Coordinates of C-alpha atoms and ligand atoms in Angstrom, one line a residue:
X1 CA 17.2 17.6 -0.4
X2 CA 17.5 21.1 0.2
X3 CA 18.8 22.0 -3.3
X4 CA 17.3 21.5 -6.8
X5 CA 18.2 18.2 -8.0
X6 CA 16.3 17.9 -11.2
X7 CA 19.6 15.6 -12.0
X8 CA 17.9 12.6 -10.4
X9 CA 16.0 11.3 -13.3
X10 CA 13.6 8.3 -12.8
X11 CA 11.1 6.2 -15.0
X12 CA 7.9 5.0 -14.7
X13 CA 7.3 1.2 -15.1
X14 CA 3.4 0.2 -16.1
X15 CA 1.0 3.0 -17.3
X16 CA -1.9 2.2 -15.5
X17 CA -5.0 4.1 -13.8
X18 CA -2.9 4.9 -11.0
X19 CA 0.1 6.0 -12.8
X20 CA -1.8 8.7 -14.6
X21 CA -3.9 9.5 -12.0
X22 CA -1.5 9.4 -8.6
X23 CA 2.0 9.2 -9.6
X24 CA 2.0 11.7 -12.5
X25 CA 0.5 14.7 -10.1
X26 CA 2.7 13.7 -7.1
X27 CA 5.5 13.7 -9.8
X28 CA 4.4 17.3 -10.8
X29 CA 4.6 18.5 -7.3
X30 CA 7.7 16.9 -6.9
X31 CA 9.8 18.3 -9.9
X32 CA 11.9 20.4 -7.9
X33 CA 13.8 16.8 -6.7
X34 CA 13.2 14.7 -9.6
X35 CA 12.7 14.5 -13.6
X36 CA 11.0 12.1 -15.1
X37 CA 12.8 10.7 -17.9
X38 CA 11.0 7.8 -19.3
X39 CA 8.0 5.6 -19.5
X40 CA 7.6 1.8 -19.9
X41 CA 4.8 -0.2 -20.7
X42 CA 4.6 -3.7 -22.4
X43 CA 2.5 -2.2 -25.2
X44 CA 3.6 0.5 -27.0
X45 CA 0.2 2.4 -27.4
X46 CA -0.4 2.3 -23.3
X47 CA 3.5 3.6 -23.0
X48 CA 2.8 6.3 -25.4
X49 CA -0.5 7.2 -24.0
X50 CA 1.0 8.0 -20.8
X51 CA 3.8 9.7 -22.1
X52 CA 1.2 12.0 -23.4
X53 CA -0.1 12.9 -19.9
X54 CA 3.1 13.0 -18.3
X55 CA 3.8 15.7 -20.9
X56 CA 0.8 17.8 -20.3
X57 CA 1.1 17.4 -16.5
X58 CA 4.7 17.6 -15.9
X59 CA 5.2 19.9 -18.8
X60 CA 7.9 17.5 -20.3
X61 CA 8.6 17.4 -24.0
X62 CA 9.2 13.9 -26.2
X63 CA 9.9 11.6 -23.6
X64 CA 11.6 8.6 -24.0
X65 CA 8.7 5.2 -24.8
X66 CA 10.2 1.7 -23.8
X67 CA 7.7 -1.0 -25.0
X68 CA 7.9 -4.7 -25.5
X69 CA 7.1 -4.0 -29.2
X70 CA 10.0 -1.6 -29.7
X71 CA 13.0 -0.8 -27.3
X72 CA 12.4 -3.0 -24.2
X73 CA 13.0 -2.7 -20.4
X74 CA 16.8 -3.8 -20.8
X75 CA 17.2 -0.6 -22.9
X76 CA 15.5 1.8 -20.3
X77 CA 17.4 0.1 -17.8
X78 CA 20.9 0.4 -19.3
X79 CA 20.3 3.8 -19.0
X80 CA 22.6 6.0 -16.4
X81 CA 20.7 8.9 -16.8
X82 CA 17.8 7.2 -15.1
X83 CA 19.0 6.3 -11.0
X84 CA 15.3 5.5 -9.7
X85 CA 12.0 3.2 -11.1
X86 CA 8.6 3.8 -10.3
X87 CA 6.9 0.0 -10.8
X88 CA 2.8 0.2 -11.2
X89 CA 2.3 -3.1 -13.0
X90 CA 0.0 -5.9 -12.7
X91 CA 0.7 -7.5 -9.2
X92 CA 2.0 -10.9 -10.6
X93 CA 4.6 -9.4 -13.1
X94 CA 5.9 -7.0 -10.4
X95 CA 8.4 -9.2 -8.6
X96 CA 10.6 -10.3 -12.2
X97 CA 10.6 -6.2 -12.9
X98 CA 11.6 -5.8 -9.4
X99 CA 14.2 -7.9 -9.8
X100 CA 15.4 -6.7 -13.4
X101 CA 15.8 -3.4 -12.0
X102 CA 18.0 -4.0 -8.8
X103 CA 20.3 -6.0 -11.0
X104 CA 20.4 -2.9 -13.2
X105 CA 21.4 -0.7 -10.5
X106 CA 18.3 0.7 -10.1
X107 CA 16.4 2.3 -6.5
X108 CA 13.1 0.7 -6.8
X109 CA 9.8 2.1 -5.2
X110 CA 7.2 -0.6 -6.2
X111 CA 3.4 -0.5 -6.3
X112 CA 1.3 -2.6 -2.9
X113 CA 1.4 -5.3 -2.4
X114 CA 4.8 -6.1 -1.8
X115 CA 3.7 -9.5 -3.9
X116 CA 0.8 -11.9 -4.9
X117 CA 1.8 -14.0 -1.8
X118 CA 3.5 -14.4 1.6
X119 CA 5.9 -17.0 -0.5
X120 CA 6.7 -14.7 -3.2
X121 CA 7.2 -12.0 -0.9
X122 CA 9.4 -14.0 1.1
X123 CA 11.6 -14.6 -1.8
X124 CA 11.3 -11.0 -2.9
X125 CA 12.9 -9.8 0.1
X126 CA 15.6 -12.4 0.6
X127 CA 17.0 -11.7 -2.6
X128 CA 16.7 -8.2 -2.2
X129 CA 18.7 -8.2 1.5
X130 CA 21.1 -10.8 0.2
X131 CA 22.4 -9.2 -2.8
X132 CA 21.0 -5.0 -2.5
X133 CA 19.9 -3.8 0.7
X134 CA 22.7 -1.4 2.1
X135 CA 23.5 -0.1 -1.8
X136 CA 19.6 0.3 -3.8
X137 CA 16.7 0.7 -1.9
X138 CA 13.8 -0.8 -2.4
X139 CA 10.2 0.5 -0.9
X140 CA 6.8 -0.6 -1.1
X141 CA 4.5 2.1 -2.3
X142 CA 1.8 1.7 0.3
X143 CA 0.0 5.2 0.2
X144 CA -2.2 4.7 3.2
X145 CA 1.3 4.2 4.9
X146 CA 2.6 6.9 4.3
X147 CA -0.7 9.1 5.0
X148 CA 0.0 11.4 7.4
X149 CA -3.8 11.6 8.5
X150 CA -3.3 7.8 9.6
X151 CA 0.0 8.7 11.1
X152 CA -1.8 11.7 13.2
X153 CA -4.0 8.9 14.6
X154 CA -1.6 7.0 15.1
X155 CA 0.3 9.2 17.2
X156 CA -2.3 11.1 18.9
X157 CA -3.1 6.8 20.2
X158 CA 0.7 6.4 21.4
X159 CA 0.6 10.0 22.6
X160 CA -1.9 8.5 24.8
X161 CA -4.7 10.8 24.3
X162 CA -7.6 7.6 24.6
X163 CA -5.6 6.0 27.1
X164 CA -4.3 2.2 26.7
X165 CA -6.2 1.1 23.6
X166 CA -8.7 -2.0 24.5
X167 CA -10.3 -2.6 20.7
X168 CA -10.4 -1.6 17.2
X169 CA -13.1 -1.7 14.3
X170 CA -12.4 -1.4 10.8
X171 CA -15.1 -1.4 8.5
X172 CA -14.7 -1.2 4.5
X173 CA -18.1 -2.1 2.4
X174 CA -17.6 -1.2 -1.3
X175 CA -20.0 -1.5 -4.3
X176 CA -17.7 -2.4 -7.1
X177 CA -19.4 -2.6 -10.6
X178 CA -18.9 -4.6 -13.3
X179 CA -18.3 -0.4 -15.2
X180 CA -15.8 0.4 -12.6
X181 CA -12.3 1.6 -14.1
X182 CA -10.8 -0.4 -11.7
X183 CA -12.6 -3.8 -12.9
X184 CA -11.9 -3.3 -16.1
X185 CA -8.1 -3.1 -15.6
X186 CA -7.9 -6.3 -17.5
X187 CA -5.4 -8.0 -15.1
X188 CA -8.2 -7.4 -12.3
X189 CA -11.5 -8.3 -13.9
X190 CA -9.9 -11.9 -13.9
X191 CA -7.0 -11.4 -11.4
X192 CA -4.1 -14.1 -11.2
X193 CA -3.8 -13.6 -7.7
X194 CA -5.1 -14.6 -4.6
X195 CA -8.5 -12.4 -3.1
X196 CA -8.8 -10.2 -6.4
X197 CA -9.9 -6.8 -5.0
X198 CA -9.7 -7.9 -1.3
X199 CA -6.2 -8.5 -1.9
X200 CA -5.5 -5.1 -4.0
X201 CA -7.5 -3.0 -2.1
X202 CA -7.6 -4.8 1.4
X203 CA -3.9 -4.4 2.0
X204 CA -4.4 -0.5 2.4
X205 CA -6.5 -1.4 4.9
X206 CA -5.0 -3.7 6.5
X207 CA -1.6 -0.8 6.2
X208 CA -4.0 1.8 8.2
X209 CA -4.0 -0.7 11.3
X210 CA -0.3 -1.2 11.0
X211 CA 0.4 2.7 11.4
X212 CA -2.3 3.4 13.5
X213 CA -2.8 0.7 16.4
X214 CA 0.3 0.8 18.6
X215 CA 0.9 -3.0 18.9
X216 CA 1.4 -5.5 16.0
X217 CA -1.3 -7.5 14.8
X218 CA -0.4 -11.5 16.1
X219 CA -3.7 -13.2 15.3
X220 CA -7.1 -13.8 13.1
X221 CA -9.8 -15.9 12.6
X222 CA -12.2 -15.1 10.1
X223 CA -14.8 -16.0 7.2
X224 CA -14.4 -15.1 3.5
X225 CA -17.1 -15.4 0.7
X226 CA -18.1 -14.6 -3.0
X227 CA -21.2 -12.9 -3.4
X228 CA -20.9 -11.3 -6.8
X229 CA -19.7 -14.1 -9.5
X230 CA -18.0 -11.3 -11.2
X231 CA -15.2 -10.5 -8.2
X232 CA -14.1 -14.2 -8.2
X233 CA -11.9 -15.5 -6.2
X234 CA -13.6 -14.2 -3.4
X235 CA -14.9 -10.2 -2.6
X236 CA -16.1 -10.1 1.1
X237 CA -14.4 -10.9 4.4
X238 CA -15.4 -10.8 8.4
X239 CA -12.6 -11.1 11.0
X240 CA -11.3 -10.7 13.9
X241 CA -8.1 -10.0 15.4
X242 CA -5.5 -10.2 18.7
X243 CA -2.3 -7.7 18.6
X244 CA 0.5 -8.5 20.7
X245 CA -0.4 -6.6 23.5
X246 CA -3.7 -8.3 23.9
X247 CA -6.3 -5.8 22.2
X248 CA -9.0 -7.3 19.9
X249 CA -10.8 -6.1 17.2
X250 CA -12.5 -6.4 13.8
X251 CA -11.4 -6.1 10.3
X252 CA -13.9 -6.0 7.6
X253 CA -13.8 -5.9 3.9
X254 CA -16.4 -6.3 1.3
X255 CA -16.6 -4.9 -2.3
X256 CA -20.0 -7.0 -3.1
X257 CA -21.9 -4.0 -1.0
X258 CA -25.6 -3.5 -3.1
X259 CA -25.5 0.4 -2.6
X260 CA -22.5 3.0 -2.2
X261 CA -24.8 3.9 0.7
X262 CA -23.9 1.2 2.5
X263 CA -20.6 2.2 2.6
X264 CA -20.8 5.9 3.1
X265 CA -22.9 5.0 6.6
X266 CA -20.3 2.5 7.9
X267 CA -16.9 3.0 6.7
X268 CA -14.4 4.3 8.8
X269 CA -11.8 2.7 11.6
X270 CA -12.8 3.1 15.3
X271 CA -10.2 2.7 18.4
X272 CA -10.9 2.5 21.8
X273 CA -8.9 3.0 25.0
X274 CA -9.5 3.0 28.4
X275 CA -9.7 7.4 28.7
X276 CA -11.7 7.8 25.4
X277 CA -11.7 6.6 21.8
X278 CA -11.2 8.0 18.1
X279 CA -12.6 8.0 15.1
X280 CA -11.0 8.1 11.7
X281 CA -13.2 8.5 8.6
X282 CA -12.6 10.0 4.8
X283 CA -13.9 13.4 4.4
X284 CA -13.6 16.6 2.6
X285 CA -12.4 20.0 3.4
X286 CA -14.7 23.2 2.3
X287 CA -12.1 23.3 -1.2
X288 CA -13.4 19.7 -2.3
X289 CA -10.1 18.4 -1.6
X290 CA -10.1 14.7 0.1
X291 CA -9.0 14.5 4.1
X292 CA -8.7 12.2 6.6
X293 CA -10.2 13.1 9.7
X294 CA -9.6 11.4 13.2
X295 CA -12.4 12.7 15.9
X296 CA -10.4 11.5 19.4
X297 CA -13.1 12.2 22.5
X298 CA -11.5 12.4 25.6
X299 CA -13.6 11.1 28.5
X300 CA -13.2 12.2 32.4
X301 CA -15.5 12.7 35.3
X302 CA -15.7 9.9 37.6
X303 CA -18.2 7.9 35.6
X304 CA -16.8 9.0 32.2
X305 CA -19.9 12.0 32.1
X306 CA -17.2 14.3 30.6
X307 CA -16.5 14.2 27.0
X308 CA -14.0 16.3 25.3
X309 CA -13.4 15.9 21.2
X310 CA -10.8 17.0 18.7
X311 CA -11.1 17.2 15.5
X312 CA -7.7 16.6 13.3
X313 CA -8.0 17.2 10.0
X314 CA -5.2 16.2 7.5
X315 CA -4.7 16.6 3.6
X316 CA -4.9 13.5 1.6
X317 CA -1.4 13.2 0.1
X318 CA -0.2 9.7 0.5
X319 CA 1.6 9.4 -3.0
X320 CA 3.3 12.6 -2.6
X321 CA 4.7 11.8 0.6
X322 CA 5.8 7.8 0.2
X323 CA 7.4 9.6 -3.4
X324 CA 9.1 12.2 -1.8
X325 CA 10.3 9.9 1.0
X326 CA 11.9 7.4 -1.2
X327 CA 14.0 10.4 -3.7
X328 CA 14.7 12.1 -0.2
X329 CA 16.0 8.7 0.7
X330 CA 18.1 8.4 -2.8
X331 CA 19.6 11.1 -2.0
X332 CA 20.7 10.2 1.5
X333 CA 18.8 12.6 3.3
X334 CA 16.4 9.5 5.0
X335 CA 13.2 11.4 6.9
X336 CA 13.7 8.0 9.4
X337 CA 9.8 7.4 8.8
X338 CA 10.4 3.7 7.9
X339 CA 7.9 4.2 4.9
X340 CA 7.3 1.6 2.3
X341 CA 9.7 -1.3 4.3
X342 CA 9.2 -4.3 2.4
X343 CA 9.0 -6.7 5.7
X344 CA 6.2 -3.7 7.0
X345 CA 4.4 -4.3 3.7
X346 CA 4.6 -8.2 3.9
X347 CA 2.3 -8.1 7.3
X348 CA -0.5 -6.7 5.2
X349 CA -0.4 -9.2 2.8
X350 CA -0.4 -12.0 5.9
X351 CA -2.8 -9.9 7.1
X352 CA -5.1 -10.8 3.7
X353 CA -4.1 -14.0 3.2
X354 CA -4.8 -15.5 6.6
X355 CA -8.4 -13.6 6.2
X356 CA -9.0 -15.6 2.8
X357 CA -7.8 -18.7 4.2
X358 CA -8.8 -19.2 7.7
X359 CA -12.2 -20.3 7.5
X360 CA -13.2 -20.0 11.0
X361 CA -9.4 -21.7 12.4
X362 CA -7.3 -19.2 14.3
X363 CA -4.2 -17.9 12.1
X364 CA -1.0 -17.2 13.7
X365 CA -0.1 -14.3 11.3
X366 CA 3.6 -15.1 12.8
X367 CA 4.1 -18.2 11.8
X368 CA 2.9 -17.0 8.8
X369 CA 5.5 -14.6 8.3
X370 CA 8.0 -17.2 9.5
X371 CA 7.4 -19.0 6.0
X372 CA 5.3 -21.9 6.8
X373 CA 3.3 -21.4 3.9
X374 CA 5.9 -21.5 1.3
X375 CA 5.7 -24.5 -0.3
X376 CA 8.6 -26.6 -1.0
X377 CA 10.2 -26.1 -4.5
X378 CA 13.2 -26.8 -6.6
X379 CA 15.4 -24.3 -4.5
X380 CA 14.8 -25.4 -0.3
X381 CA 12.3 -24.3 1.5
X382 CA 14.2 -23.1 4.5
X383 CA 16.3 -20.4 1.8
X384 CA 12.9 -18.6 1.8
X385 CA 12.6 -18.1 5.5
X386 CA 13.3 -14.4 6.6
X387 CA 15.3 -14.6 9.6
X388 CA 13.9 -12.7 12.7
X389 CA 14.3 -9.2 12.3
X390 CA 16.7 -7.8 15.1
X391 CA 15.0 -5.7 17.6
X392 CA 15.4 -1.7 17.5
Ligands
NAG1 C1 -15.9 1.9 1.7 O1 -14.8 1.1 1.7 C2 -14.6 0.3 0.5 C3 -13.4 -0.6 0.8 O2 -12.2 0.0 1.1 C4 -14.3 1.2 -0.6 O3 -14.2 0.5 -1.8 C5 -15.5 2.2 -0.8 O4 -15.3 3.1 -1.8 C6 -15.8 2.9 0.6 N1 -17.0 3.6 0.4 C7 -17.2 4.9 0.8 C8 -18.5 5.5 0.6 O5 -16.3 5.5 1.4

């Protein structure tokens, strides 16, 4: 998109935390490529609070409201002013809205996870291949995806700076209050979905070792629990896991942590290799402004005596960059990155769902994917199944 094309209007679909707070600034650096025309929410008041930001941040004046209490989502979509949604609703409604907006005409880039469920997710993506793919695109926003301080990582691993990777840590302990912002969403104080927060805020992590570990995850065994009554279904999980190539590691997730302390000591993804290993933590640069920051130590010397580090340090800026990828895409100038492919997104969700479920039995996470948990329902179970994805 070399040249201005404020003529490639969008919406926003849900008016959530994350809308104001991630896509509406993304959207502000962005407003060389795009406009934003309109905002929908089921109630009107949440619809027309959001318009209000989006008119102080993107410097917009009266934009359209779409509500279920006035003119609905059929209205918004009927419009031809508007090529692209933005959809940041609760995680169950997002697949009918999905749906709505394809069969509208509509490029969709929808909020992680791809669904509630490997089924659903299944079913999300066969429709969207059968009847879409090749005219609309559809992408998963999955921010830590498209981070370019977990891509870094990730490349400086197939660069082969630590040498063949032999294991992987990822730790994530969170202290989530019953004051959080995030609980009291009301859709995720009582969530309708599987793993509440594990499965909302766990596929990000599970995302980071998709981009950054340089063989697909194939298997996991693991434990999950409910510590705080409050985080129901469950809120911590212990695993561990095989990739394809044979390197193990461990993936764990907790939001039932009794300090932020906890966290701040032991959060952070390690890999190592057989010539060194890496490090990749959250910091902040000497602005304030949120990085991510992969320390890779090089080992040498016969008995590995010599250790050589680099620091990379990389601008938080996940939004921005799955955003701009996707109206980049629209426009058919595709950076080739692959961001926000539904089937990539799917993992992460196998990824949580085999952690909630396993209870100490190993998970295939292909068969998984391969639809044997879809249960059989008035349309055939076998419809569901995605067929193998040809090789590259
Ligand atoms: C640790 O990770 C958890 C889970 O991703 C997150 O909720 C929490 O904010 C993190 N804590 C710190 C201090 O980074």
């Amino acid at each position: 998109m070399a040249s201005h094309n404020p003529s490639l209007g969008i919406a926003i679909l849900g008016a959530g935390l994350f809308a104001k707070e991630a896509h509406l600034p993304a959207l502000a650096d962005l407003r060389d490529f795009t406009v934003l025309r309109a905002v929908y929410s089921r109630s009107k008041k949440s619809a027309a609070e959001l318009a209000k930001d989006a008119e102080s941040i993107l410097g917009l004046k009266d934009l359209a409201i779409y509500s279920e209490d006035s003119e609905g989502l059929d209205v918004l979509l009927a419009r031809s002013d508007i090529k692209a949604v933005i959809v940041a609703l609760p995680i169950t409604a997002q697949p009918d809205v999905i749906r709505k907006a394809l069969a509208a005409g509509k490029h969709v880039l929808s909020e992680k996870p791809v669904a509630a469920t490997v089924a659903d997710a299944h079913k999300l993506i066969a429709d969207y291949e059968a009847s879409y793919k090749g005219k609309l695109i559809w992408r998963v926003a999955e921010n830590f995806e498209a981070e370019p301080g977990y891509r870094a990582a990730g490349k400086a691993i197939r660069d082969g700076k630590i040498g063949k990777v032999i294991g992987f840590g990822l730790r994530g302990i969170g202290k989530l209050d019953q004051s959080s912002k995030w609980y009291k969403t009301p859709w995720r104080t009582i969530p309708d979905y599987q793993g509440g927060f594990l499965l909302d805020g766990g596929v990000h992590s599970a995302a980071v070792l998709r981009v950054v570990l340089p063989s697909p995850l194939t298997h996991l065994s693991g434990f999950a629990s409910l510590n705080k009554d409050y985080l129901a279904p469950q809120d911590t999980i212990f695993s561990i896991l095989k990739c394809a190539d044979g390197t193990q590691g461990s993936f764990d997730l907790s939001f039932a942590s009794p300090a932020n302390s906890l966290g701040e000591k032991v959060n952070g993804t390690f890999v190592s290799g057989e010539k060194g290993w890496l490090q990749i933590e959250n910091a902040k640069n000497d602005a304030g402004k949120g990085i991510i920051r992969t320390t890779i130590h090089k080992v040498s010397g016969t008995e590995g005596e010599h250790e050589e580090t680099e620091v990379i340090d990389v601008l938080g800026s996940g939004v921005r960059s799955e955003i701009q990828s996707f109206l980049f895409a629209i426009v058919g100038e595709d950076d080739g990155l692959g961001l926000g492919e539904p089937r990539e997104a799917l993992k992460d969700v196998a990824v949580i769902q085999a952690a909630l479920n396993s209870n100490g039995n190993l998970v295939e996470l292909a068969s998984l994917l391969e639809c044997h948990s879809v249960q059989p329902g008035p349309q055939s179970k076998l419809q569901y199944c995605l067929p193998p994805r040809k090789a590259d």
